[in-house]
């Protein structure tokens, strides 16, 4: 085997190479291989196969799901060269006798050793269950499954920005800290300074510890919508993508205490169909783009990853009433609290696993800011988008834009600023919120939401 | 005046127009004017000039800093058409006798009136002081100054993403909630569920209210660096752009309780110069790009906006010791706590108002995770980038990458996960954090940081 490969060519070339300023990452090396050129690679050893005179190491630098095969003559190796170790390798980029791209090592530096017996939780050639890997959040981006997911998340995020940029939406950084606690979106976290000294120094009469820093009780946001609406009423179409929070005691495969929400607000929007069009376009755009840029990762995440049947089909629209009828025919009774998760998935099944917009919801199931339907004030112009895998992924509505109507419904004086938006130069708007992690689950068939982001937080789990 | 303009052409055309699906926004209309075409514009009236037979309205839709002049025959107007009102106008796009683009209105719908005497805080043709405008956060994106700033912020954000995408950095959503409280970055906010019911339901023996939900005390992040380092050690170059928090009792023009930080961590980085090169490239890239895309806005923000003298100059590098000498020669004494704000600006002045990297800092002034300089273990390989307007904008360092050295310095057992990153397949890394709001201040000469973001939070101010 050694005979068919050319080693030892680098004594002279190495010096010249050192003067190159930029290093190539593995993606570049593999997608645009310069066979016959001296190449430097830095990364981690993912696998080692020892033969008589040669060692074959699969090296990854995390830039893509593929590995580069590095062929190392035995005299260049040491005990430190092991699974999990970090290496710098310089050699000649070549093609193996079978035509595979490989690097013929001339210099091997082990930068950091990795001794599995000293507590490294992962083992070579083994797929660890996600629940096991999740115990090692600080190390799990070294696994194939999680690193592919993080690359998809990065790509998806960028495609979302591209979508809204190409349509001239303004990206707005809505605040995390807010004094609104009453948007009807579930339980909230409260925030206060940790330092007793700070609290003491700022204490005023009549204030309790909770409100001494900001002058009012302060919470982590559950939605940027109300703030988006403020900017929308001066600058047109807007969106935000950022963390939101729920202090629920839920450990389900669909819930997190901290998760990312994409929210958009459309100016001059007075028909639900306008919202639906944007949501459907967005869904299909990011899906197609992410498959384009990260197909390899999507295969690593889900071995049976198939292009879903809906990707070139028009999404289905049904009313809430129709949804209830579908469920009743299946013998599923809907409670006063609305459609539950199992029922959401049953509706999607019924519709041939194509995403379904459920529209025209009973007013009492939805939030105060939603606009009543024309000719039927028991319903609001709201929508949920239901998909395979997760059920609801998007919620949206037209907003109540009449000052007097909203004034009656507003749940707290603290929201007078929101009411006032309708008083001066008001416009009709509508908007939606999309859970980024749930979209990841739908796109890649990831069963547990805790694996869709690098550092998940859920009850009893915030350890780093 | 009426005679030279052609009105009333739209009786027939209006119907045809209604079938057009997409609306043009003002930026498109002004940059790519289709003179002679029927055009629909929706936006807000920024100014009204009443003449004998015609009314001239300046209309903005928030998509750019420019306004479109709309010429309205008096019979189409009503009392509701006033400063601040929202309008839909259909008309013929035309050129004024002076060659200015204008819309000759054929249909005028006032969507939302705006009665200044009913409490609208802004007045036409008046520049309100920023402190005044800041009292009306929910309405201030309707002012020229703030809407220009928000457009620049959007552009700057996108240019930052472009910069890192083109260099194959992975965008990582580092967590907001963390159990780390000891990164030495100042005071923290603590977080807990607001609901007593939730707390009661989750209460376990031996836990206090603060730690019942997550099982440990939980805080808002002061930096994503440590988490970035974890992902960097499996996937290479990474960055994050998101909110960070400080519970300081400061109301200065440079401090916020919630602000955005751009943080990057470079894999296989063992020289401070590698960091400096990326920071300088980034600075110049986003500066040039933002001027390209938003020059008009930058003029609105700062009437004397000039291309800064440093934009085509190499940034200066001095050591901490040299910085102290410069200050001493100016008669400024540096305390044990390091260089203060006034002194930072004096150094920048001394260097001809070109940004200055101050490198090689005394160990005791910097954080535990910074790498000691070779041949001088009283210093660390850290840098601050000082600029005009704000002083420090960027801080960075090489990271201590030796397990044993770090073990001695690590301030808490809770950071054992961070220590463990050095144990398995470790690599040398370095990184930096850049305050997005301070960069905005430098770029646009914005004196108060509270005007660089839509909803600033600072002590006693979190009202919506």
Short mmCIF file of C-alpha atoms in Angstrom, two decimals, chain A residues 21-23 25 27-28 42-44 46 60-63 84-87 111-116 118-121 136-139 141-142 146-148 150-151 153-155 157-159 161-162 165 167-181 187-198 201-202 204 209-220 226-228 230-236 239-243 245-251 256-258 260 267-268 270 277 281 414 416-418 420-428 436-437 453-455 457-464, chain B residues 21-23 25 27-28 42-44 46 60-63 84-87 111-116 118-121 136-139 141-142 146-148 150-151 153-155 157-159 161-162 165 167-181 187-198 201-202 204 209-220 226-228 230-236 239-243 245-251 256-258 260 267-268 270 277 281 414 416-418 420-428 436-437 453-455 457-464:
data_model
loop_
_atom_site.label_atom_id
_atom_site.label_comp_id
_atom_site.label_asym_id
_atom_site.label_seq_id
_atom_site.Cartn_x
_atom_site.Cartn_y
_atom_site.Cartn_z
CA UNK A 21 -1.69 33.41 4.84
CA UNK A 22 -5.08 31.76 4.82
CA UNK A 23 -5.82 28.23 5.80
CA UNK A 25 -11.09 24.60 5.78
CA UNK A 27 -15.30 22.16 3.02
CA UNK A 28 -13.06 24.01 0.57
CA UNK A 42 -6.53 21.31 11.27
CA UNK A 43 -9.29 19.41 12.98
CA UNK A 44 -10.28 16.46 15.11
CA UNK A 46 -13.06 11.05 14.18
CA UNK A 60 -13.17 16.69 10.54
CA UNK A 61 -12.89 20.40 11.25
CA UNK A 62 -16.59 20.91 11.85
CA UNK A 63 -17.15 22.99 8.71
CA UNK A 84 -10.95 12.67 19.63
CA UNK A 85 -7.51 14.31 19.54
CA UNK A 86 -6.99 17.59 17.70
CA UNK A 87 -4.36 17.62 14.97
CA UNK A 111 -2.38 19.73 19.37
CA UNK A 112 -4.53 18.25 22.11
CA UNK A 113 -4.73 14.63 23.15
CA UNK A 114 -7.98 12.92 24.10
CA UNK A 115 -7.85 10.02 26.51
CA UNK A 116 -11.20 8.27 26.42
CA UNK A 118 -10.09 9.70 31.46
CA UNK A 119 -13.76 10.43 31.11
CA UNK A 120 -14.37 11.43 27.49
CA UNK A 121 -18.02 10.42 27.07
CA UNK A 136 -22.70 16.55 27.89
CA UNK A 137 -23.88 19.82 26.37
CA UNK A 138 -20.36 21.29 26.47
CA UNK A 139 -18.94 18.47 24.36
CA UNK A 141 -21.06 19.69 19.23
CA UNK A 142 -18.25 17.18 18.58
CA UNK A 146 -25.41 17.62 16.83
CA UNK A 147 -22.80 19.28 14.61
CA UNK A 148 -24.99 18.60 11.57
CA UNK A 150 -25.99 23.21 14.34
CA UNK A 151 -24.89 23.69 10.74
CA UNK A 153 -29.58 25.85 12.24
CA UNK A 154 -26.96 28.33 11.04
CA UNK A 155 -28.03 27.88 7.40
CA UNK A 157 -31.13 31.33 10.18
CA UNK A 158 -29.27 32.91 7.28
CA UNK A 159 -31.91 31.85 4.75
CA UNK A 161 -32.61 36.72 6.91
CA UNK A 162 -32.22 36.45 3.12
CA UNK A 165 -34.02 41.16 3.17
CA UNK A 167 -38.57 41.68 0.56
CA UNK A 168 -37.31 44.85 2.26
CA UNK A 169 -38.49 43.95 5.75
CA UNK A 170 -36.72 45.81 8.53
CA UNK A 171 -34.96 43.66 11.13
CA UNK A 172 -35.84 45.00 14.60
CA UNK A 173 -34.18 43.98 17.85
CA UNK A 174 -37.21 43.81 20.12
CA UNK A 175 -36.37 43.86 23.83
CA UNK A 176 -35.91 40.81 26.08
CA UNK A 177 -36.76 42.73 29.24
CA UNK A 178 -40.29 44.03 29.40
CA UNK A 179 -42.85 45.22 31.90
CA UNK A 180 -45.66 43.50 29.95
CA UNK A 181 -46.84 40.37 31.71
CA UNK A 187 -46.23 31.94 32.41
CA UNK A 188 -43.35 34.39 32.67
CA UNK A 189 -39.95 34.65 34.33
CA UNK A 190 -39.32 37.68 36.51
CA UNK A 191 -35.99 39.50 36.59
CA UNK A 192 -34.17 41.48 39.28
CA UNK A 193 -30.57 42.34 40.18
CA UNK A 194 -28.76 39.53 41.96
CA UNK A 195 -26.71 41.84 44.13
CA UNK A 196 -28.22 42.90 47.43
CA UNK A 197 -25.90 45.91 47.41
CA UNK A 198 -27.32 47.15 44.13
CA UNK A 201 -28.42 51.39 46.84
CA UNK A 202 -31.41 51.80 44.53
CA UNK A 204 -36.92 53.81 47.15
CA UNK A 209 -37.27 44.16 45.70
CA UNK A 210 -38.84 43.03 42.42
CA UNK A 211 -39.37 46.51 41.08
CA UNK A 212 -36.51 48.50 42.60
CA UNK A 213 -34.14 48.37 39.62
CA UNK A 214 -36.45 49.24 36.74
CA UNK A 215 -39.15 50.96 38.78
CA UNK A 216 -41.66 48.29 37.81
CA UNK A 217 -41.86 44.50 37.80
CA UNK A 218 -39.81 43.25 34.90
CA UNK A 219 -40.12 40.01 32.97
CA UNK A 220 -38.49 38.08 30.16
CA UNK A 226 -46.40 44.29 20.55
CA UNK A 227 -43.06 46.06 20.13
CA UNK A 228 -42.92 45.09 16.47
CA UNK A 230 -45.01 49.92 17.36
CA UNK A 231 -42.18 50.05 14.81
CA UNK A 232 -44.44 48.75 12.02
CA UNK A 233 -46.65 51.80 12.58
CA UNK A 234 -43.82 54.10 11.59
CA UNK A 235 -41.59 52.10 9.28
CA UNK A 236 -43.67 49.45 7.51
CA UNK A 239 -39.49 41.22 11.67
CA UNK A 240 -37.45 39.92 14.57
CA UNK A 241 -35.67 36.66 15.29
CA UNK A 242 -34.60 36.13 18.85
CA UNK A 243 -35.01 34.36 22.17
CA UNK A 245 -39.15 32.56 27.35
CA UNK A 246 -41.81 30.48 29.10
CA UNK A 247 -41.69 29.52 32.78
CA UNK A 248 -43.83 26.45 32.25
CA UNK A 249 -43.25 23.20 34.09
CA UNK A 250 -43.14 21.13 30.92
CA UNK A 251 -40.53 18.66 29.82
CA UNK A 256 -38.27 24.64 26.06
CA UNK A 257 -37.93 27.37 28.68
CA UNK A 258 -35.87 29.46 26.23
CA UNK A 260 -36.18 31.31 19.35
CA UNK A 267 -48.01 46.90 7.36
CA UNK A 268 -51.24 47.72 5.53
CA UNK A 270 -56.14 43.66 6.05
CA UNK A 277 -49.01 33.84 1.41
CA UNK A 281 -43.54 31.35 0.73
CA UNK A 414 -49.67 48.95 31.42
CA UNK A 416 -51.89 51.92 27.21
CA UNK A 417 -48.89 52.56 24.98
CA UNK A 418 -50.09 49.72 22.75
CA UNK A 420 -52.19 54.58 21.77
CA UNK A 421 -50.59 53.17 18.61
CA UNK A 422 -54.17 53.11 17.21
CA UNK A 423 -54.76 56.76 17.99
CA UNK A 424 -52.26 58.48 15.73
CA UNK A 425 -51.89 57.68 12.04
CA UNK A 426 -52.98 54.10 12.54
CA UNK A 427 -52.76 51.44 9.83
CA UNK A 428 -54.15 47.92 9.54
CA UNK A 436 -37.57 28.25 15.02
CA UNK A 437 -36.90 25.02 16.92
CA UNK A 453 -30.22 24.18 19.60
CA UNK A 454 -26.77 24.13 21.18
CA UNK A 455 -27.68 24.78 24.83
CA UNK A 457 -32.91 25.06 28.84
CA UNK A 458 -35.83 23.24 30.44
CA UNK A 459 -37.00 22.60 34.02
CA UNK A 460 -34.10 21.45 36.21
CA UNK A 461 -31.68 21.91 33.34
CA UNK A 462 -29.58 25.04 33.11
CA UNK A 463 -26.22 23.74 34.16
CA UNK A 464 -23.77 25.84 32.26
CA UNK B 21 -50.60 42.12 -6.77
CA UNK B 22 -47.50 43.71 -5.27
CA UNK B 23 -47.20 47.18 -3.94
CA UNK B 25 -42.50 50.74 -1.46
CA UNK B 27 -37.53 53.23 -1.95
CA UNK B 28 -38.39 51.45 -5.20
CA UNK B 42 -49.08 53.97 1.43
CA UNK B 43 -47.41 55.80 4.26
CA UNK B 44 -47.51 58.71 6.68
CA UNK B 46 -44.60 64.10 7.23
CA UNK B 60 -42.84 58.54 3.90
CA UNK B 61 -43.42 54.82 4.31
CA UNK B 62 -40.39 54.26 6.52
CA UNK B 63 -38.46 52.25 3.94
CA UNK B 84 -48.97 62.35 11.10
CA UNK B 85 -51.97 60.75 9.42
CA UNK B 86 -51.61 57.52 7.45
CA UNK B 87 -52.70 57.58 3.83
CA UNK B 111 -56.45 55.39 6.81
CA UNK B 112 -55.77 56.78 10.26
CA UNK B 113 -56.09 60.38 11.37
CA UNK B 114 -53.64 62.04 13.71
CA UNK B 115 -54.87 64.87 15.89
CA UNK B 116 -51.85 66.60 17.36
CA UNK B 118 -55.12 65.05 21.31
CA UNK B 119 -51.69 64.29 22.66
CA UNK B 120 -49.50 63.38 19.69
CA UNK B 121 -46.08 64.40 20.98
CA UNK B 136 -42.24 58.21 23.70
CA UNK B 137 -40.49 54.97 22.80
CA UNK B 138 -43.65 53.53 21.25
CA UNK B 139 -43.99 56.40 18.81
CA UNK B 141 -39.77 55.30 15.17
CA UNK B 142 -41.98 57.84 13.38
CA UNK B 146 -34.81 57.38 15.06
CA UNK B 147 -36.13 55.81 11.86
CA UNK B 148 -32.81 56.54 10.16
CA UNK B 150 -33.15 51.87 12.98
CA UNK B 151 -32.49 51.47 9.26
CA UNK B 153 -28.97 49.26 12.67
CA UNK B 154 -30.76 46.82 10.36
CA UNK B 155 -28.16 47.35 7.61
CA UNK B 157 -26.63 43.82 11.42
CA UNK B 158 -26.95 42.32 7.95
CA UNK B 159 -23.46 43.44 6.93
CA UNK B 161 -23.79 38.49 9.05
CA UNK B 162 -22.42 38.85 5.51
CA UNK B 165 -20.81 34.14 6.26
CA UNK B 167 -15.56 33.64 5.99
CA UNK B 168 -17.43 30.44 6.86
CA UNK B 169 -17.99 31.26 10.52
CA UNK B 170 -20.82 29.35 12.15
CA UNK B 171 -23.56 31.45 13.71
CA UNK B 172 -24.36 30.02 17.16
CA UNK B 173 -27.32 30.96 19.34
CA UNK B 174 -25.65 31.07 22.73
CA UNK B 175 -28.09 30.92 25.66
CA UNK B 176 -29.54 33.91 27.51
CA UNK B 177 -30.20 31.91 30.67
CA UNK B 178 -27.10 30.57 32.39
CA UNK B 179 -25.96 29.32 35.76
CA UNK B 180 -22.58 31.07 35.34
CA UNK B 181 -22.36 34.14 37.53
CA UNK B 187 -23.26 42.55 38.08
CA UNK B 188 -25.91 40.11 36.91
CA UNK B 189 -29.70 39.82 36.86
CA UNK B 190 -31.22 36.75 38.41
CA UNK B 191 -34.22 34.95 36.94
CA UNK B 192 -37.06 32.92 38.46
CA UNK B 193 -40.67 32.05 37.61
CA UNK B 194 -43.11 34.82 38.46
CA UNK B 195 -45.92 32.48 39.38
CA UNK B 196 -46.07 31.32 43.00
CA UNK B 197 -48.11 28.33 41.84
CA UNK B 198 -45.36 27.16 39.52
CA UNK B 201 -45.57 22.84 42.33
CA UNK B 202 -41.85 22.45 41.63
CA UNK B 204 -38.13 20.34 46.40
CA UNK B 209 -37.18 30.02 45.53
CA UNK B 210 -34.31 31.23 43.37
CA UNK B 211 -33.22 27.78 42.30
CA UNK B 212 -36.44 25.79 42.32
CA UNK B 213 -37.21 26.00 38.61
CA UNK B 214 -33.83 25.21 37.06
CA UNK B 215 -32.33 23.41 40.04
CA UNK B 216 -29.67 26.09 40.39
CA UNK B 217 -29.52 29.86 40.56
CA UNK B 218 -30.04 31.21 37.09
CA UNK B 219 -28.91 34.50 35.58
CA UNK B 220 -29.10 36.53 32.40
CA UNK B 226 -17.64 30.51 27.30
CA UNK B 227 -20.42 28.76 25.37
CA UNK B 228 -18.90 29.84 22.07
CA UNK B 230 -17.41 24.97 23.70
CA UNK B 231 -18.77 24.92 20.13
CA UNK B 232 -15.51 26.28 18.70
CA UNK B 233 -13.77 23.20 20.13
CA UNK B 234 -15.82 20.93 17.89
CA UNK B 235 -16.80 23.02 14.89
CA UNK B 236 -14.16 25.71 14.31
CA UNK B 239 -19.82 33.84 16.31
CA UNK B 240 -22.95 35.08 17.99
CA UNK B 241 -24.88 38.35 17.91
CA UNK B 242 -27.44 38.79 20.60
CA UNK B 243 -28.60 40.47 23.79
CA UNK B 245 -27.28 42.12 30.31
CA UNK B 246 -25.72 44.14 33.15
CA UNK B 247 -27.48 44.99 36.40
CA UNK B 248 -25.36 48.07 36.98
CA UNK B 249 -26.74 51.27 38.41
CA UNK B 250 -25.42 53.42 35.59
CA UNK B 251 -27.27 55.93 33.49
CA UNK B 256 -27.52 50.06 28.97
CA UNK B 257 -28.98 47.26 31.09
CA UNK B 258 -29.70 45.26 27.92
CA UNK B 260 -26.29 43.60 21.88
CA UNK B 267 -10.22 28.22 16.21
CA UNK B 268 -6.50 27.44 16.04
CA UNK B 270 -2.41 31.47 18.82
CA UNK B 277 -6.72 41.42 11.67
CA UNK B 281 -11.31 43.94 8.63
CA UNK B 414 -19.64 25.58 38.38
CA UNK B 416 -15.73 22.71 35.56
CA UNK B 417 -17.39 22.12 32.17
CA UNK B 418 -15.33 25.00 30.80
CA UNK B 420 -12.98 20.17 30.76
CA UNK B 421 -12.96 21.66 27.26
CA UNK B 422 -9.14 21.73 27.64
CA UNK B 423 -8.96 18.06 28.53
CA UNK B 424 -10.16 16.42 25.33
CA UNK B 425 -8.81 17.31 21.89
CA UNK B 426 -8.09 20.87 22.95
CA UNK B 427 -7.08 23.61 20.48
CA UNK B 428 -5.74 27.14 20.94
CA UNK B 436 -23.11 46.74 18.74
CA UNK B 437 -24.59 49.93 20.20
CA UNK B 453 -31.75 50.73 19.56
CA UNK B 454 -35.54 50.77 19.41
CA UNK B 455 -36.40 50.04 23.06
CA UNK B 457 -33.56 49.61 29.00
CA UNK B 458 -31.70 51.36 31.79
CA UNK B 459 -32.26 51.91 35.53
CA UNK B 460 -35.85 53.01 36.19
CA UNK B 461 -36.70 52.64 32.52
CA UNK B 462 -38.45 49.54 31.28
CA UNK B 463 -41.92 50.86 30.73
CA UNK B 464 -43.23 48.80 27.86
#
